[in-house]
Amino acid sequence: MVTQLAKTTSILAAAELEYRANARLGLPDDLCNTGVRMQWATIHVHARPEDTLDAQSRERMAASARLRREEQQHRINQYADFRDLLREDPTLALAQLLLEDPTSIASMGTDLLSQIAGYIATFSPGAQWVQTARLLESAFGELKPDAKQFIVDRFCLALMEFGANAPAEHLRAVHRFTEPEHTASKFSDTGPTIT
């Protein structure tokens, strides 16, 4: 019985094995085919020192392996959180880098940061739309304000044709360009003025 209990108990838990064995064997019982009635048994468990050292060494190695796995999982979770942050708002990720390790950002140029953000955006959900938005942003940078307004108006008109009125209004509100002064003075409510 003690052998069976020992199979489910660590060698480092000798006191627990003693307690469990004594709880089972500490009751009166008749010994088989001997005609003897046992009133009480006391079990003492002793482990050899070398076995105890081996078990302690295995426990330390297992604990160290668990700790490494937990640290690795923690790092993976941090990387995933940082990746998601870069997808949502690269400026927040940049702020986090600045707070945690300012020297690493000082050595990185703005071009490299843009490349990193672009690379991450290609692997994020909706990456095609992110790239489309970047293309539109770079194309708009070269245009004059009246050309920008024309494109935004056309895009809003197309959205409204397909029933997307709220996004069209929001887009129009966000991209409201002011007319240059010379264009605004050329036209009045009564029509163009001839000089």
PDB file of C-alpha atoms in Angstrom:
ATOM      1  CA  MET A   1       0.000   0.000   0.000  1.00  0.00           C
ATOM      2  CA  VAL A   2       2.826   2.371   0.822  1.00  0.00           C
ATOM      3  CA  THR A   3       4.474   1.545  -2.512  1.00  0.00           C
ATOM      4  CA  GLN A   4       1.258   2.400  -4.349  1.00  0.00           C
ATOM      5  CA  LEU A   5       0.993   5.706  -2.471  1.00  0.00           C
ATOM      6  CA  ALA A   6       4.649   6.481  -3.190  1.00  0.00           C
ATOM      7  CA  LYS A   7       4.016   6.192  -6.944  1.00  0.00           C
ATOM      8  CA  THR A   8       1.729   9.234  -6.798  1.00  0.00           C
ATOM      9  CA  THR A   9       3.825  11.280  -4.372  1.00  0.00           C
ATOM     10  CA  SER A  10       7.046  13.170  -5.049  1.00  0.00           C
ATOM     11  CA  ILE A  11      10.162  11.929  -3.286  1.00  0.00           C
ATOM     12  CA  LEU A  12      10.559  15.475  -2.000  1.00  0.00           C
ATOM     13  CA  ALA A  13       7.231  15.174  -0.164  1.00  0.00           C
ATOM     14  CA  ALA A  14       8.194  12.447   2.315  1.00  0.00           C
ATOM     15  CA  ALA A  15       6.158  14.032   5.113  1.00  0.00           C
ATOM     16  CA  GLU A  16       3.030  13.994   2.920  1.00  0.00           C
ATOM     17  CA  LEU A  17       3.628  10.320   2.065  1.00  0.00           C
ATOM     18  CA  GLU A  18       4.005   9.481   5.757  1.00  0.00           C
ATOM     19  CA  TYR A  19       0.768  11.283   6.556  1.00  0.00           C
ATOM     20  CA  ARG A  20      -1.174   9.529   3.792  1.00  0.00           C
ATOM     21  CA  ALA A  21       0.264   6.099   4.656  1.00  0.00           C
ATOM     22  CA  ASN A  22      -0.442   6.504   8.353  1.00  0.00           C
ATOM     23  CA  ALA A  23      -3.980   7.679   7.611  1.00  0.00           C
ATOM     24  CA  ARG A  24      -4.600   4.409   5.717  1.00  0.00           C
ATOM     25  CA  LEU A  25      -2.659   2.021   7.907  1.00  0.00           C
ATOM     26  CA  GLY A  26      -3.345   3.649  11.251  1.00  0.00           C
ATOM     27  CA  LEU A  27      -6.608   1.732  11.681  1.00  0.00           C
ATOM     28  CA  PRO A  28      -7.088  -1.679  13.343  1.00  0.00           C
ATOM     29  CA  ASP A  29      -6.950  -4.509  10.785  1.00  0.00           C
ATOM     30  CA  ASP A  30      -6.522  -8.306  10.622  1.00  0.00           C
ATOM     31  CA  LEU A  31      -3.345  -9.427   8.876  1.00  0.00           C
ATOM     32  CA  CYS A  32      -4.056 -12.022   6.187  1.00  0.00           C
ATOM     33  CA  ASN A  33      -3.561 -15.695   7.168  1.00  0.00           C
ATOM     34  CA  THR A  34      -1.602 -14.905  10.328  1.00  0.00           C
ATOM     35  CA  GLY A  35      -4.274 -14.760  12.990  1.00  0.00           C
ATOM     36  CA  VAL A  36      -2.816 -11.466  14.139  1.00  0.00           C
ATOM     37  CA  ARG A  37      -4.845  -8.299  14.584  1.00  0.00           C
ATOM     38  CA  MET A  38      -2.906  -5.110  14.035  1.00  0.00           C
ATOM     39  CA  GLN A  39      -4.101  -2.229  16.216  1.00  0.00           C
ATOM     40  CA  TRP A  40      -1.883   0.536  14.859  1.00  0.00           C
ATOM     41  CA  ALA A  41       0.915   0.945  12.323  1.00  0.00           C
ATOM     42  CA  THR A  42       3.305   3.829  12.086  1.00  0.00           C
ATOM     43  CA  ILE A  43       5.092   4.455   8.813  1.00  0.00           C
ATOM     44  CA  HIS A  44       8.354   6.404   8.583  1.00  0.00           C
ATOM     45  CA  VAL A  45       9.585   7.379   5.123  1.00  0.00           C
ATOM     46  CA  HIS A  46      13.248   8.060   4.470  1.00  0.00           C
ATOM     47  CA  ALA A  47      14.671   8.910   1.051  1.00  0.00           C
ATOM     48  CA  ARG A  48      18.291   8.330   0.135  1.00  0.00           C
ATOM     49  CA  PRO A  49      20.216  11.629  -0.027  1.00  0.00           C
ATOM     50  CA  GLU A  50      21.329  11.064  -3.625  1.00  0.00           C
ATOM     51  CA  ASP A  51      17.729  10.418  -4.715  1.00  0.00           C
ATOM     52  CA  THR A  52      16.616  13.589  -2.945  1.00  0.00           C
ATOM     53  CA  LEU A  53      19.377  15.611  -4.655  1.00  0.00           C
ATOM     54  CA  ASP A  54      18.422  14.175  -8.063  1.00  0.00           C
ATOM     55  CA  ALA A  55      14.756  15.030  -7.469  1.00  0.00           C
ATOM     56  CA  GLN A  56      15.647  18.556  -6.336  1.00  0.00           C
ATOM     57  CA  SER A  57      17.803  19.025  -9.442  1.00  0.00           C
ATOM     58  CA  ARG A  58      14.937  17.851 -11.700  1.00  0.00           C
ATOM     59  CA  GLU A  59      12.514  20.170  -9.898  1.00  0.00           C
ATOM     60  CA  ARG A  60      14.865  23.120 -10.400  1.00  0.00           C
ATOM     61  CA  MET A  61      15.285  22.304 -14.098  1.00  0.00           C
ATOM     62  CA  ALA A  62      11.511  21.974 -14.549  1.00  0.00           C
ATOM     63  CA  ALA A  63      10.909  25.273 -12.732  1.00  0.00           C
ATOM     64  CA  SER A  64      13.567  26.973 -14.853  1.00  0.00           C
ATOM     65  CA  ALA A  65      11.983  25.605 -18.051  1.00  0.00           C
ATOM     66  CA  ARG A  66       8.546  26.818 -16.916  1.00  0.00           C
ATOM     67  CA  LEU A  67       9.971  30.257 -16.175  1.00  0.00           C
ATOM     68  CA  ARG A  68      11.614  30.426 -19.632  1.00  0.00           C
ATOM     69  CA  ARG A  69       8.336  29.413 -21.312  1.00  0.00           C
ATOM     70  CA  GLU A  70       6.406  32.025 -19.340  1.00  0.00           C
ATOM     71  CA  GLU A  71       8.966  34.736 -20.189  1.00  0.00           C
ATOM     72  CA  GLN A  72       8.885  33.745 -23.852  1.00  0.00           C
ATOM     73  CA  GLN A  73       5.081  33.837 -23.888  1.00  0.00           C
ATOM     74  CA  HIS A  74       5.180  37.219 -22.161  1.00  0.00           C
ATOM     75  CA  ARG A  75       7.588  38.556 -24.824  1.00  0.00           C
ATOM     76  CA  ILE A  76       5.392  37.149 -27.610  1.00  0.00           C
ATOM     77  CA  ASN A  77       2.358  38.855 -26.059  1.00  0.00           C
ATOM     78  CA  GLN A  78       4.296  42.125 -25.849  1.00  0.00           C
ATOM     79  CA  TYR A  79       5.355  41.816 -29.502  1.00  0.00           C
ATOM     80  CA  ALA A  80       1.764  41.099 -30.553  1.00  0.00           C
ATOM     81  CA  ASP A  81       0.495  44.093 -28.554  1.00  0.00           C
ATOM     82  CA  PHE A  82       3.174  46.320 -30.103  1.00  0.00           C
ATOM     83  CA  ARG A  83       2.344  45.035 -33.605  1.00  0.00           C
ATOM     84  CA  ASP A  84      -1.348  45.758 -33.053  1.00  0.00           C
ATOM     85  CA  LEU A  85      -0.448  49.202 -31.773  1.00  0.00           C
ATOM     86  CA  LEU A  86       1.603  49.848 -34.921  1.00  0.00           C
ATOM     87  CA  ARG A  87      -1.359  48.750 -37.044  1.00  0.00           C
ATOM     88  CA  GLU A  88      -3.762  51.047 -35.242  1.00  0.00           C
ATOM     89  CA  ASP A  89      -1.589  54.094 -34.745  1.00  0.00           C
ATOM     90  CA  PRO A  90       2.135  54.093 -35.548  1.00  0.00           C
ATOM     91  CA  THR A  91       2.538  57.370 -33.657  1.00  0.00           C
ATOM     92  CA  LEU A  92       1.480  55.664 -30.406  1.00  0.00           C
ATOM     93  CA  ALA A  93       4.018  52.927 -31.006  1.00  0.00           C
ATOM     94  CA  LEU A  94       6.648  55.574 -31.663  1.00  0.00           C
ATOM     95  CA  ALA A  95       5.697  57.311 -28.411  1.00  0.00           C
ATOM     96  CA  GLN A  96       6.040  54.010 -26.569  1.00  0.00           C
ATOM     97  CA  LEU A  97       9.494  53.466 -28.063  1.00  0.00           C
ATOM     98  CA  LEU A  98      10.495  56.994 -27.110  1.00  0.00           C
ATOM     99  CA  LEU A  99       9.426  56.418 -23.523  1.00  0.00           C
ATOM    100  CA  GLU A 100      11.002  52.994 -23.131  1.00  0.00           C
ATOM    101  CA  ASP A 101      14.211  53.423 -25.116  1.00  0.00           C
ATOM    102  CA  PRO A 102      14.851  56.950 -26.437  1.00  0.00           C
ATOM    103  CA  THR A 103      18.319  56.072 -27.761  1.00  0.00           C
ATOM    104  CA  SER A 104      16.919  53.475 -30.180  1.00  0.00           C
ATOM    105  CA  ILE A 105      14.666  56.080 -31.833  1.00  0.00           C
ATOM    106  CA  ALA A 106      17.440  58.652 -32.099  1.00  0.00           C
ATOM    107  CA  SER A 107      19.383  56.317 -34.369  1.00  0.00           C
ATOM    108  CA  MET A 108      16.356  55.596 -36.586  1.00  0.00           C
ATOM    109  CA  GLY A 109      15.480  58.013 -39.353  1.00  0.00           C
ATOM    110  CA  THR A 110      11.946  59.028 -40.265  1.00  0.00           C
ATOM    111  CA  ASP A 111      12.243  57.107 -43.547  1.00  0.00           C
ATOM    112  CA  LEU A 112      12.941  53.905 -41.648  1.00  0.00           C
ATOM    113  CA  LEU A 113       9.957  54.490 -39.371  1.00  0.00           C
ATOM    114  CA  SER A 114       7.733  55.016 -42.423  1.00  0.00           C
ATOM    115  CA  GLN A 115       9.073  51.805 -43.942  1.00  0.00           C
ATOM    116  CA  ILE A 116       8.359  49.898 -40.723  1.00  0.00           C
ATOM    117  CA  ALA A 117       4.827  51.281 -40.560  1.00  0.00           C
ATOM    118  CA  GLY A 118       4.274  50.388 -44.233  1.00  0.00           C
ATOM    119  CA  TYR A 119       5.635  46.888 -43.767  1.00  0.00           C
ATOM    120  CA  ILE A 120       3.369  46.255 -40.791  1.00  0.00           C
ATOM    121  CA  ALA A 121       0.382  47.742 -42.591  1.00  0.00           C
ATOM    122  CA  THR A 122       0.810  45.234 -45.439  1.00  0.00           C
ATOM    123  CA  PHE A 123       0.277  42.362 -42.998  1.00  0.00           C
ATOM    124  CA  SER A 124      -2.613  43.914 -41.086  1.00  0.00           C
ATOM    125  CA  PRO A 125      -6.311  43.296 -41.742  1.00  0.00           C
ATOM    126  CA  GLY A 126      -7.541  45.670 -44.414  1.00  0.00           C
ATOM    127  CA  ALA A 127      -3.986  46.182 -45.662  1.00  0.00           C
ATOM    128  CA  GLN A 128      -5.189  46.981 -49.193  1.00  0.00           C
ATOM    129  CA  TRP A 129      -7.258  49.879 -47.889  1.00  0.00           C
ATOM    130  CA  VAL A 130      -4.353  51.122 -45.807  1.00  0.00           C
ATOM    131  CA  GLN A 131      -2.162  51.108 -48.915  1.00  0.00           C
ATOM    132  CA  THR A 132      -4.926  52.805 -50.921  1.00  0.00           C
ATOM    133  CA  ALA A 133      -5.201  55.532 -48.287  1.00  0.00           C
ATOM    134  CA  ARG A 134      -1.436  56.054 -48.403  1.00  0.00           C
ATOM    135  CA  LEU A 135      -1.467  56.274 -52.190  1.00  0.00           C
ATOM    136  CA  LEU A 136      -4.269  58.846 -52.056  1.00  0.00           C
ATOM    137  CA  GLU A 137      -2.403  60.810 -49.398  1.00  0.00           C
ATOM    138  CA  SER A 138       0.799  60.923 -51.441  1.00  0.00           C
ATOM    139  CA  ALA A 139      -1.108  61.784 -54.646  1.00  0.00           C
ATOM    140  CA  PHE A 140      -3.064  64.566 -52.914  1.00  0.00           C
ATOM    141  CA  GLY A 141       0.125  66.146 -51.635  1.00  0.00           C
ATOM    142  CA  GLU A 142       1.064  67.369 -55.105  1.00  0.00           C
ATOM    143  CA  LEU A 143      -2.340  68.712 -56.149  1.00  0.00           C
ATOM    144  CA  LYS A 144      -3.682  72.231 -55.896  1.00  0.00           C
ATOM    145  CA  PRO A 145      -6.524  72.873 -53.417  1.00  0.00           C
ATOM    146  CA  ASP A 146      -9.203  73.213 -56.131  1.00  0.00           C
ATOM    147  CA  ALA A 147      -8.127  69.870 -57.660  1.00  0.00           C
ATOM    148  CA  LYS A 148      -8.237  68.259 -54.227  1.00  0.00           C
ATOM    149  CA  GLN A 149     -11.721  69.639 -53.621  1.00  0.00           C
ATOM    150  CA  PHE A 150     -12.870  68.388 -57.029  1.00  0.00           C
ATOM    151  CA  ILE A 151     -11.648  64.842 -56.289  1.00  0.00           C
ATOM    152  CA  VAL A 152     -13.190  64.812 -52.813  1.00  0.00           C
ATOM    153  CA  ASP A 153     -16.523  66.052 -54.211  1.00  0.00           C
ATOM    154  CA  ARG A 154     -16.499  63.367 -56.892  1.00  0.00           C
ATOM    155  CA  PHE A 155     -15.651  60.682 -54.375  1.00  0.00           C
ATOM    156  CA  CYS A 156     -18.441  61.876 -52.057  1.00  0.00           C
ATOM    157  CA  LEU A 157     -20.885  61.891 -54.967  1.00  0.00           C
ATOM    158  CA  ALA A 158     -19.950  58.291 -55.796  1.00  0.00           C
ATOM    159  CA  LEU A 159     -20.446  57.268 -52.154  1.00  0.00           C
ATOM    160  CA  MET A 160     -23.883  58.911 -52.059  1.00  0.00           C
ATOM    161  CA  GLU A 161     -24.911  57.148 -55.271  1.00  0.00           C
ATOM    162  CA  PHE A 162     -24.374  53.848 -53.456  1.00  0.00           C
ATOM    163  CA  GLY A 163     -26.271  54.979 -50.344  1.00  0.00           C
ATOM    164  CA  ALA A 164     -23.288  55.825 -48.131  1.00  0.00           C
ATOM    165  CA  ASN A 165     -24.488  59.335 -47.229  1.00  0.00           C
ATOM    166  CA  ALA A 166     -23.021  59.509 -43.711  1.00  0.00           C
ATOM    167  CA  PRO A 167     -19.467  58.589 -44.776  1.00  0.00           C
ATOM    168  CA  ALA A 168     -19.731  60.999 -47.697  1.00  0.00           C
ATOM    169  CA  GLU A 169     -20.757  63.866 -45.403  1.00  0.00           C
ATOM    170  CA  HIS A 170     -18.021  62.987 -42.937  1.00  0.00           C
ATOM    171  CA  LEU A 171     -15.427  62.899 -45.734  1.00  0.00           C
ATOM    172  CA  ARG A 172     -16.661  66.216 -47.074  1.00  0.00           C
ATOM    173  CA  ALA A 173     -16.461  67.764 -43.580  1.00  0.00           C
ATOM    174  CA  VAL A 174     -12.945  66.457 -42.990  1.00  0.00           C
ATOM    175  CA  HIS A 175     -11.617  67.572 -46.375  1.00  0.00           C
ATOM    176  CA  ARG A 176     -13.116  71.029 -46.675  1.00  0.00           C
ATOM    177  CA  PHE A 177     -10.608  73.065 -48.629  1.00  0.00           C
ATOM    178  CA  THR A 178     -10.640  76.837 -48.720  1.00  0.00           C
ATOM    179  CA  GLU A 179     -10.514  78.529 -52.090  1.00  0.00           C
ATOM    180  CA  PRO A 180      -7.533  80.718 -52.869  1.00  0.00           C
ATOM    181  CA  GLU A 181      -8.236  84.428 -52.601  1.00  0.00           C
ATOM    182  CA  HIS A 182      -7.698  85.182 -56.307  1.00  0.00           C
ATOM    183  CA  THR A 183     -10.242  82.491 -57.319  1.00  0.00           C
ATOM    184  CA  ALA A 184     -12.818  83.653 -54.799  1.00  0.00           C
ATOM    185  CA  SER A 185     -12.573  87.309 -55.916  1.00  0.00           C
ATOM    186  CA  LYS A 186     -13.013  86.404 -59.585  1.00  0.00           C
ATOM    187  CA  PHE A 187     -16.475  85.017 -59.019  1.00  0.00           C
ATOM    188  CA  SER A 188     -19.336  86.676 -57.181  1.00  0.00           C
ATOM    189  CA  ASP A 189     -22.966  85.790 -56.609  1.00  0.00           C
ATOM    190  CA  THR A 190     -23.971  87.631 -59.812  1.00  0.00           C
ATOM    191  CA  GLY A 191     -21.461  85.807 -61.965  1.00  0.00           C
ATOM    192  CA  PRO A 192     -17.936  86.347 -63.191  1.00  0.00           C
ATOM    193  CA  THR A 193     -16.621  89.885 -63.380  1.00  0.00           C
ATOM    194  CA  ILE A 194     -14.933  90.985 -66.544  1.00  0.00           C
ATOM    195  CA  THR A 195     -11.917  93.237 -66.261  1.00  0.00           C
TER     196      THR A 195
END
